[in-house]
Amino acid sequence: MKTRYLDARTPDGLKASVAAACEILRAGEIAALPTETVYGLCADARDAKAVGKIFEAKGRPQDNPLIVHIATPEALDEIACNIPDAARRLAEKYWPGPLTMIFEKKSVIPAVTSGGLDTVAVRMPSHPVIREVILQSGIPIAAPSANRSGSPSPTTAEHVTADFDGVIPLIVDSGCSQFGVESTVISFAVQPPRLLRPGSVTAEQLREELGEIAIDDAILHPLAEGQRVSSPGMKYRHYAPQAQIVLLKGDAAAFSAYTRRHAGDGVYALCFDEDETVLPAVRYGGQADPAQQAARLFAALRELDERGAKLVYGHFPQSDGVGLAVCNRILRAAGFRVIEIESERK
Ligand code: TXA
Ligand code: MG
């Protein structure tokens, strides 16, 4: 298949991209579109056959449900039921934006889309491309991140191209994703509401609106053998580059000293802009700027692979605010390998 590329960064380009995407979705095909979090691989959420093409292209396990993207508050009631007032308040405050909420699903959403669950994840994205496509086509869009299952989520059209050139009919380019990590996912299908995936809408912000929330154990800890998961996505290895990543928890001086002692062939650092290290370094943002770390992390993981890194020492980020999302993604990329370096004598 020949992939068509369109650039949505000019007014004319935006118009052409939206028109082309609407046509493809209406025809039951799939397309990669930018969102404000990461690029998404899109299909009509109501069309089981079209959604099946997403699973096939990604190599995604059938039991891993997709998020349905909408553009109006009314659309929520068309696909979900038993929506608590608290969720409506969150929607008012954070939609359109990087927040996904899970509810009981209605029958217009087929089982393939929801991974066989009786719940559905819903998000109203703010990015003008996907938003306009939903508004103009009237189609609720099922979209996972536009990467092959297991590789880091795409934050540029080049990342999408690396995984899907010649595999899907359309890739729309809108430059770097604004947030760079996938949306916050919170479930209202359980009481109290449970944070399943941290993102740019923070746990602190959710608590402010909801009071008590549960934080899923799988966010910061590896699953025990046979453990039940609240979100099927957590079962699978994620965000993983080829290189083996080991996270170092400690201050700048300890990081610098540790990486000096462990330098070698193919050994790289994944560190903050301020860090000093003798290792060849890929940097993922200012040490005190978790939003910037979120925006740059996935591209940094891909760059490490491109540069042929074999072993990577990553500097562990802070875990409050958006930092929780960064911790969650980098821990998974590292397979939860963490070494405390503060206690070591230099
Ligand atoms: O920012 C985002 O959310 C991006 C953009 C494209 O919108 N999408 C995205 O989708 O990250 P995906 O499929 O890569 O991640 C969706 C996550 C998965 O971990 C999945 O298991 C979980 O949400 N999920 C979806 N529906 C669910 C449900 N009904 N119950 C529990 N978890 C669900
Ligand atoms: Mg994904």
Short mmCIF file of C-alpha atoms and ligand atoms in Angstrom, two decimals:
data_model
loop_
_atom_site.label_atom_id
_atom_site.label_comp_id
_atom_site.label_asym_id
_atom_site.label_seq_id
_atom_site.Cartn_x
_atom_site.Cartn_y
_atom_site.Cartn_z
CA MET A 1 0.00 0.00 0.00
CA LYS A 2 1.20 3.52 -0.79
CA THR A 3 0.93 5.84 2.21
CA ARG A 4 -0.25 9.38 1.54
CA TYR A 5 1.37 12.16 3.61
CA LEU A 6 -0.33 15.47 4.36
CA ASP A 7 1.01 18.39 6.39
CA ALA A 8 -1.66 20.09 8.53
CA ARG A 9 0.50 23.00 9.69
CA THR A 10 -0.94 25.57 7.25
CA PRO A 11 -4.63 26.57 6.98
CA ASP A 12 -4.89 24.93 3.53
CA GLY A 13 -3.01 21.86 4.71
CA LEU A 14 -5.33 21.53 7.70
CA LYS A 15 -8.39 21.66 5.44
CA ALA A 16 -6.99 19.09 3.03
CA SER A 17 -5.89 16.80 5.89
CA VAL A 18 -9.28 16.90 7.58
CA ALA A 19 -11.10 16.23 4.30
CA ALA A 20 -8.83 13.29 3.42
CA ALA A 21 -9.14 11.78 6.92
CA CYS A 22 -12.95 12.08 6.89
CA GLU A 23 -13.09 10.28 3.56
CA ILE A 24 -10.84 7.46 4.74
CA LEU A 25 -12.74 6.93 8.01
CA ARG A 26 -16.09 6.96 6.21
CA ALA A 27 -14.78 4.28 3.85
CA GLY A 28 -13.98 2.02 6.84
CA GLU A 29 -10.20 2.52 6.54
CA ILE A 30 -7.65 3.69 9.12
CA ALA A 31 -5.45 6.81 9.32
CA ALA A 32 -2.78 8.21 11.66
CA LEU A 33 -3.72 11.63 13.00
CA PRO A 34 -2.03 13.98 15.46
CA THR A 35 -3.55 14.61 18.88
CA GLU A 36 -2.25 16.88 21.65
CA THR A 37 -0.89 13.86 23.59
CA VAL A 38 0.63 11.47 21.01
CA TYR A 39 -0.26 10.50 17.41
CA GLY A 40 -3.25 8.15 17.17
CA LEU A 41 -4.18 5.36 14.75
CA CYS A 42 -7.82 6.13 13.96
CA ALA A 43 -10.93 4.24 12.82
CA ASP A 44 -14.71 4.53 13.22
CA ALA A 45 -15.26 3.20 16.77
CA ARG A 46 -18.69 1.78 15.79
CA ASP A 47 -17.32 -0.22 12.86
CA ALA A 48 -15.97 -3.58 14.11
CA LYS A 49 -14.27 -4.33 10.79
CA ALA A 50 -12.48 -0.97 10.63
CA VAL A 51 -11.39 -1.27 14.28
CA GLY A 52 -10.07 -4.75 13.50
CA LYS A 53 -7.65 -3.13 11.03
CA ILE A 54 -6.13 -1.08 13.87
CA PHE A 55 -5.43 -4.24 15.90
CA GLU A 56 -3.93 -5.92 12.86
CA ALA A 57 -1.69 -2.98 11.89
CA LYS A 58 -0.42 -2.51 15.45
CA GLY A 59 -0.03 -6.18 16.27
CA ARG A 60 -2.13 -5.40 19.34
CA PRO A 61 -3.58 -8.14 21.58
CA GLN A 62 -7.37 -8.40 21.07
CA ASP A 63 -8.14 -7.98 24.78
CA ASN A 64 -6.52 -4.52 24.99
CA PRO A 65 -9.37 -1.99 24.59
CA LEU A 66 -9.22 1.28 22.64
CA ILE A 67 -10.11 4.83 23.68
CA VAL A 68 -13.09 6.39 21.87
CA HIS A 69 -12.55 10.05 20.93
CA ILE A 70 -15.50 12.45 20.79
CA ALA A 71 -15.93 16.18 20.10
CA THR A 72 -19.16 17.18 21.90
CA PRO A 73 -20.55 16.52 25.39
CA GLU A 74 -23.69 14.96 23.82
CA ALA A 75 -21.60 12.28 22.14
CA LEU A 76 -20.63 10.97 25.58
CA ASP A 77 -24.23 9.99 26.33
CA GLU A 78 -24.49 8.22 22.98
CA ILE A 79 -21.72 5.74 23.82
CA ALA A 80 -21.66 5.50 27.63
CA CYS A 81 -24.12 5.26 30.54
CA ASN A 82 -24.20 5.73 34.33
CA ILE A 83 -22.03 8.83 34.15
CA PRO A 84 -21.60 10.31 37.64
CA ASP A 85 -21.87 14.08 38.22
CA ALA A 86 -18.25 14.14 39.34
CA ALA A 87 -17.19 12.89 35.89
CA ARG A 88 -19.27 15.58 34.21
CA ARG A 89 -17.53 18.20 36.34
CA LEU A 90 -14.15 16.81 35.29
CA ALA A 91 -15.26 16.90 31.65
CA GLU A 92 -16.26 20.53 32.00
CA LYS A 93 -12.90 21.40 33.48
CA TYR A 94 -10.49 19.28 31.41
CA TRP A 95 -12.24 18.55 28.08
CA PRO A 96 -11.18 19.03 25.41
CA GLY A 97 -7.80 17.81 26.69
CA PRO A 98 -5.57 14.92 27.81
CA LEU A 99 -8.08 13.14 30.07
CA THR A 100 -9.77 9.76 29.42
CA MET A 101 -12.66 8.52 31.55
CA ILE A 102 -14.04 4.97 31.69
CA PHE A 103 -17.80 4.23 32.02
CA GLU A 104 -20.28 1.46 31.36
CA LYS A 105 -20.60 1.17 27.58
CA LYS A 106 -23.65 1.32 25.31
CA SER A 107 -24.21 -1.23 22.55
CA VAL A 108 -23.19 1.09 19.65
CA ILE A 109 -19.63 0.36 20.72
CA PRO A 110 -18.79 -3.15 19.51
CA ALA A 111 -16.85 -5.65 21.62
CA VAL A 112 -13.69 -5.37 19.47
CA THR A 113 -13.39 -1.68 20.40
CA SER A 114 -13.76 -2.35 24.12
CA GLY A 115 -11.56 -5.45 24.13
CA GLY A 116 -14.58 -7.52 25.13
CA LEU A 117 -15.21 -5.42 28.30
CA ASP A 118 -18.59 -3.92 29.17
CA THR A 119 -16.92 -0.55 29.77
CA VAL A 120 -15.68 2.09 27.34
CA ALA A 121 -12.86 4.63 27.65
CA VAL A 122 -13.79 8.10 26.34
CA ARG A 123 -11.73 11.20 25.64
CA MET A 124 -12.40 14.58 23.99
CA PRO A 125 -9.12 15.63 22.34
CA SER A 126 -8.23 19.31 21.83
CA HIS A 127 -5.97 18.98 18.79
CA PRO A 128 -7.63 20.78 15.82
CA VAL A 129 -6.97 17.96 13.31
CA ILE A 130 -8.68 15.08 15.13
CA ARG A 131 -11.30 17.40 16.62
CA GLU A 132 -12.32 18.73 13.20
CA VAL A 133 -12.36 15.22 11.72
CA ILE A 134 -14.78 14.07 14.44
CA LEU A 135 -16.98 17.18 14.06
CA GLN A 136 -17.12 17.09 10.26
CA SER A 137 -17.57 13.32 9.87
CA GLY A 138 -19.80 12.81 12.91
CA ILE A 139 -17.73 9.68 13.63
CA PRO A 140 -16.61 8.71 17.16
CA ILE A 141 -12.98 7.72 16.62
CA ALA A 142 -11.30 4.71 18.22
CA ALA A 143 -7.59 5.48 18.48
CA PRO A 144 -4.70 3.88 20.28
CA SER A 145 -1.25 5.42 20.02
CA ALA A 146 0.08 5.08 16.45
CA ASN A 147 3.01 2.78 17.21
CA ARG A 148 3.56 -0.94 16.72
CA SER A 149 2.56 -2.69 19.94
CA GLY A 150 5.44 -2.53 22.40
CA SER A 151 7.42 0.36 20.90
CA PRO A 152 7.39 3.91 22.34
CA SER A 153 4.34 6.07 21.51
CA PRO A 154 4.88 8.43 18.55
CA THR A 155 5.27 12.15 19.23
CA THR A 156 6.15 13.10 15.62
CA ALA A 157 4.89 12.03 12.19
CA GLU A 158 8.39 10.59 11.55
CA HIS A 159 7.86 8.17 14.45
CA VAL A 160 4.58 7.06 12.87
CA THR A 161 6.27 6.68 9.50
CA ALA A 162 8.96 4.45 11.02
CA ASP A 163 6.27 1.99 12.13
CA PHE A 164 3.55 2.33 9.45
CA ASP A 165 4.96 3.55 6.12
CA GLY A 166 3.36 1.40 3.41
CA VAL A 167 0.99 -0.18 5.94
CA ILE A 168 -1.76 2.48 6.31
CA PRO A 169 -3.27 4.81 3.67
CA LEU A 170 -2.77 8.20 5.40
CA ILE A 171 -0.42 9.90 7.86
CA VAL A 172 -1.16 13.52 8.82
CA ASP A 173 1.82 15.56 10.08
CA SER A 174 1.29 18.32 12.61
CA GLY A 175 4.78 18.50 14.13
CA CYS A 176 5.71 17.57 17.71
CA SER A 177 2.92 16.55 20.08
CA GLN A 178 2.19 19.17 22.73
CA PHE A 179 2.10 16.93 25.83
CA GLY A 180 4.11 13.93 24.60
CA VAL A 181 2.67 11.32 26.99
CA GLU A 182 -0.67 9.60 26.54
CA SER A 183 -3.77 10.88 28.32
CA THR A 184 -4.56 10.37 31.98
CA VAL A 185 -6.95 7.39 32.32
CA ILE A 186 -9.41 7.26 35.25
CA SER A 187 -12.14 4.66 35.70
CA PHE A 188 -15.62 5.56 36.96
CA ALA A 189 -16.71 1.95 36.59
CA VAL A 190 -15.39 1.39 40.15
CA GLN A 191 -15.85 3.20 43.46
CA PRO A 192 -13.83 5.23 44.41
CA PRO A 193 -12.71 6.28 40.92
CA ARG A 194 -9.38 4.65 40.07
CA LEU A 195 -6.42 6.23 38.29
CA LEU A 196 -5.25 3.61 35.78
CA ARG A 197 -2.68 5.64 33.86
CA PRO A 198 -1.12 8.96 34.96
CA GLY A 199 -0.85 11.76 32.40
CA SER A 200 -0.80 15.52 32.03
CA VAL A 201 -4.00 15.95 34.04
CA THR A 202 -2.39 15.08 37.38
CA ALA A 203 -3.51 12.93 40.32
CA GLU A 204 -3.44 16.11 42.44
CA GLN A 205 -5.85 17.84 40.02
CA LEU A 206 -8.17 14.81 40.02
CA ARG A 207 -8.22 14.69 43.83
CA GLU A 208 -9.08 18.36 43.97
CA GLU A 209 -12.24 17.64 41.98
CA LEU A 210 -13.11 14.12 43.21
CA GLY A 211 -11.78 13.91 46.76
CA GLU A 212 -10.68 10.33 47.25
CA ILE A 213 -9.29 8.41 44.28
CA ALA A 214 -7.55 5.04 44.15
CA ILE A 215 -4.14 4.89 42.50
CA ASP A 216 -3.67 1.63 40.64
CA ASP A 217 -0.76 -0.41 41.91
CA ALA A 218 0.46 -1.19 38.40
CA ILE A 219 1.38 2.49 37.82
CA LEU A 220 4.65 2.28 39.76
CA HIS A 221 5.09 -1.46 40.37
CA PRO A 222 5.60 -4.52 38.19
CA LEU A 223 2.70 -6.95 38.09
CA ALA A 224 3.06 -10.05 40.17
CA GLU A 225 2.67 -13.35 38.30
CA GLY A 226 -1.04 -13.95 37.66
CA GLN A 227 -2.15 -10.62 39.23
CA ARG A 228 -5.51 -9.29 37.97
CA VAL A 229 -5.25 -5.97 36.11
CA SER A 230 -7.75 -3.08 36.01
CA SER A 231 -6.47 -1.98 32.63
CA PRO A 232 -5.46 -4.66 30.12
CA GLY A 233 -2.80 -2.31 28.69
CA MET A 234 -0.78 -2.70 31.87
CA LYS A 235 -0.15 -6.38 31.25
CA TYR A 236 1.94 -5.72 28.23
CA ARG A 237 5.50 -4.58 27.98
CA HIS A 238 5.43 -0.99 26.87
CA TYR A 239 7.52 1.88 25.65
CA ALA A 240 10.44 -0.46 25.44
CA PRO A 241 13.47 0.43 23.33
CA GLN A 242 15.98 -2.22 22.20
CA ALA A 243 18.56 -1.03 24.72
CA GLN A 244 18.43 -2.21 28.30
CA ILE A 245 17.65 0.72 30.58
CA VAL A 246 18.66 0.87 34.24
CA LEU A 247 17.32 3.77 36.28
CA LEU A 248 19.54 5.49 38.83
CA LYS A 249 17.82 7.17 41.76
CA GLY A 250 20.00 9.86 43.28
CA ASP A 251 21.21 13.45 42.96
CA ALA A 252 23.26 14.99 40.14
CA ALA A 253 26.60 14.34 41.85
CA ALA A 254 25.79 10.68 42.48
CA PHE A 255 24.58 10.25 38.87
CA SER A 256 27.74 11.82 37.50
CA ALA A 257 29.99 9.65 39.69
CA TYR A 258 28.11 6.40 39.00
CA THR A 259 28.08 6.88 35.22
CA ARG A 260 31.82 7.72 35.25
CA ARG A 261 32.56 4.41 36.99
CA HIS A 262 30.32 2.42 34.62
CA ALA A 263 31.36 3.89 31.24
CA GLY A 264 31.92 1.43 28.41
CA ASP A 265 31.18 0.45 24.83
CA GLY A 266 27.53 1.14 23.89
CA VAL A 267 26.80 2.59 27.35
CA TYR A 268 24.67 5.76 27.22
CA ALA A 269 23.05 8.19 29.64
CA LEU A 270 19.38 9.21 29.51
CA CYS A 271 19.51 12.27 31.70
CA PHE A 272 18.40 15.79 32.51
CA ASP A 273 19.65 18.86 30.64
CA GLU A 274 21.77 19.91 33.66
CA ASP A 275 23.41 16.52 34.31
CA GLU A 276 27.16 16.15 33.91
CA THR A 277 28.28 12.75 32.65
CA VAL A 278 31.19 11.28 30.70
CA LEU A 279 28.75 9.00 28.84
CA PRO A 280 27.29 9.92 25.45
CA ALA A 281 23.99 11.45 26.58
CA VAL A 282 20.44 11.75 25.33
CA ARG A 283 18.71 14.41 27.42
CA TYR A 284 15.00 14.48 28.18
CA GLY A 285 14.38 17.87 29.77
CA GLY A 286 15.14 20.12 32.71
CA GLN A 287 15.44 18.33 36.04
CA ALA A 288 12.67 20.42 37.63
CA ASP A 289 10.43 20.48 34.52
CA PRO A 290 8.33 17.28 34.37
CA ALA A 291 6.10 18.69 31.59
CA GLN A 292 9.18 19.08 29.39
CA GLN A 293 10.40 15.58 30.36
CA ALA A 294 6.99 14.20 29.34
CA ALA A 295 7.17 15.99 26.00
CA ARG A 296 10.65 14.66 25.20
CA LEU A 297 10.85 11.18 26.76
CA PHE A 298 9.48 9.01 23.93
CA ALA A 299 11.61 10.75 21.27
CA ALA A 300 14.63 10.26 23.55
CA LEU A 301 13.92 6.52 23.82
CA ARG A 302 13.75 6.23 20.04
CA GLU A 303 16.97 8.24 19.66
CA LEU A 304 18.83 5.84 21.98
CA ASP A 305 17.93 2.98 19.65
CA GLU A 306 18.96 4.95 16.56
CA ARG A 307 22.35 5.65 18.15
CA GLY A 308 22.82 1.96 18.89
CA ALA A 309 22.81 2.18 22.68
CA LYS A 310 23.18 -1.23 24.35
CA LEU A 311 22.99 -0.24 28.02
CA VAL A 312 21.45 3.01 29.21
CA TYR A 313 21.69 4.62 32.64
CA GLY A 314 18.58 6.76 33.10
CA HIS A 315 18.33 9.48 35.71
CA PHE A 316 15.17 8.82 37.71
CA PRO A 317 12.64 11.71 37.62
CA GLN A 318 10.57 13.27 40.41
CA SER A 319 7.17 11.65 40.91
CA ASP A 320 4.76 14.46 41.80
CA GLY A 321 2.49 16.31 39.34
CA VAL A 322 3.16 15.37 35.72
CA GLY A 323 6.26 13.62 37.08
CA LEU A 324 4.09 10.62 37.98
CA ALA A 325 3.37 10.10 34.26
CA VAL A 326 7.07 10.40 33.43
CA CYS A 327 7.97 7.90 36.21
CA ASN A 328 5.34 5.44 34.99
CA ARG A 329 6.59 5.49 31.36
CA ILE A 330 10.31 5.44 32.15
CA LEU A 331 9.85 2.62 34.71
CA ARG A 332 8.09 0.52 32.08
CA ALA A 333 10.76 1.33 29.49
CA ALA A 334 13.32 0.13 32.05
CA GLY A 335 11.36 -2.99 32.98
CA PHE A 336 11.30 -1.56 36.55
CA ARG A 337 15.08 -1.89 37.02
CA VAL A 338 16.06 0.79 39.57
CA ILE A 339 19.27 1.26 41.55
CA GLU A 340 19.43 3.63 44.55
CA ILE A 341 22.71 5.49 44.21
CA GLU A 342 22.45 8.08 46.96
CA SER A 343 23.48 5.68 49.65
CA GLU A 344 26.63 4.62 47.79
CA ARG A 345 29.92 6.10 49.03
CA LYS A 346 31.81 7.84 46.22
O1 TXA B 1 -3.51 10.07 24.74
C1 TXA B 1 -4.04 9.01 24.47
O2 TXA B 1 -4.83 8.44 25.25
C2 TXA B 1 -3.72 8.37 23.11
C3 TXA B 1 -4.25 9.30 22.01
C4 TXA B 1 -4.14 8.71 20.64
O3 TXA B 1 -5.57 9.68 22.32
N1 TXA B 1 -4.28 7.06 23.02
C5 TXA B 1 -3.76 6.01 23.73
O4 TXA B 1 -4.39 4.81 23.50
O5 TXA B 1 -2.82 6.11 24.48
P1 TXA B 1 -3.75 3.41 23.89
O6 TXA B 1 -4.64 2.41 23.28
O7 TXA B 1 -2.32 3.39 23.50
O8 TXA B 1 -3.92 3.32 25.45
C6 TXA B 1 -5.19 3.14 26.03
C7 TXA B 1 -5.07 2.57 27.40
C8 TXA B 1 -4.64 1.11 27.37
O9 TXA B 1 -3.73 0.88 28.42
C9 TXA B 1 -5.95 0.35 27.60
O10 TXA B 1 -5.75 -0.90 28.20
C10 TXA B 1 -6.70 1.31 28.50
O11 TXA B 1 -6.33 2.61 28.06
N2 TXA B 1 -8.16 1.15 28.35
C11 TXA B 1 -8.92 1.45 27.28
N3 TXA B 1 -10.22 1.12 27.50
C12 TXA B 1 -10.27 0.61 28.73
C13 TXA B 1 -11.32 0.05 29.54
N4 TXA B 1 -12.57 -0.02 29.10
N5 TXA B 1 -11.01 -0.41 30.78
C14 TXA B 1 -9.73 -0.34 31.24
N6 TXA B 1 -8.70 0.16 30.53
C15 TXA B 1 -8.95 0.61 29.29
MG MG B 2 -0.33 2.82 23.38
#
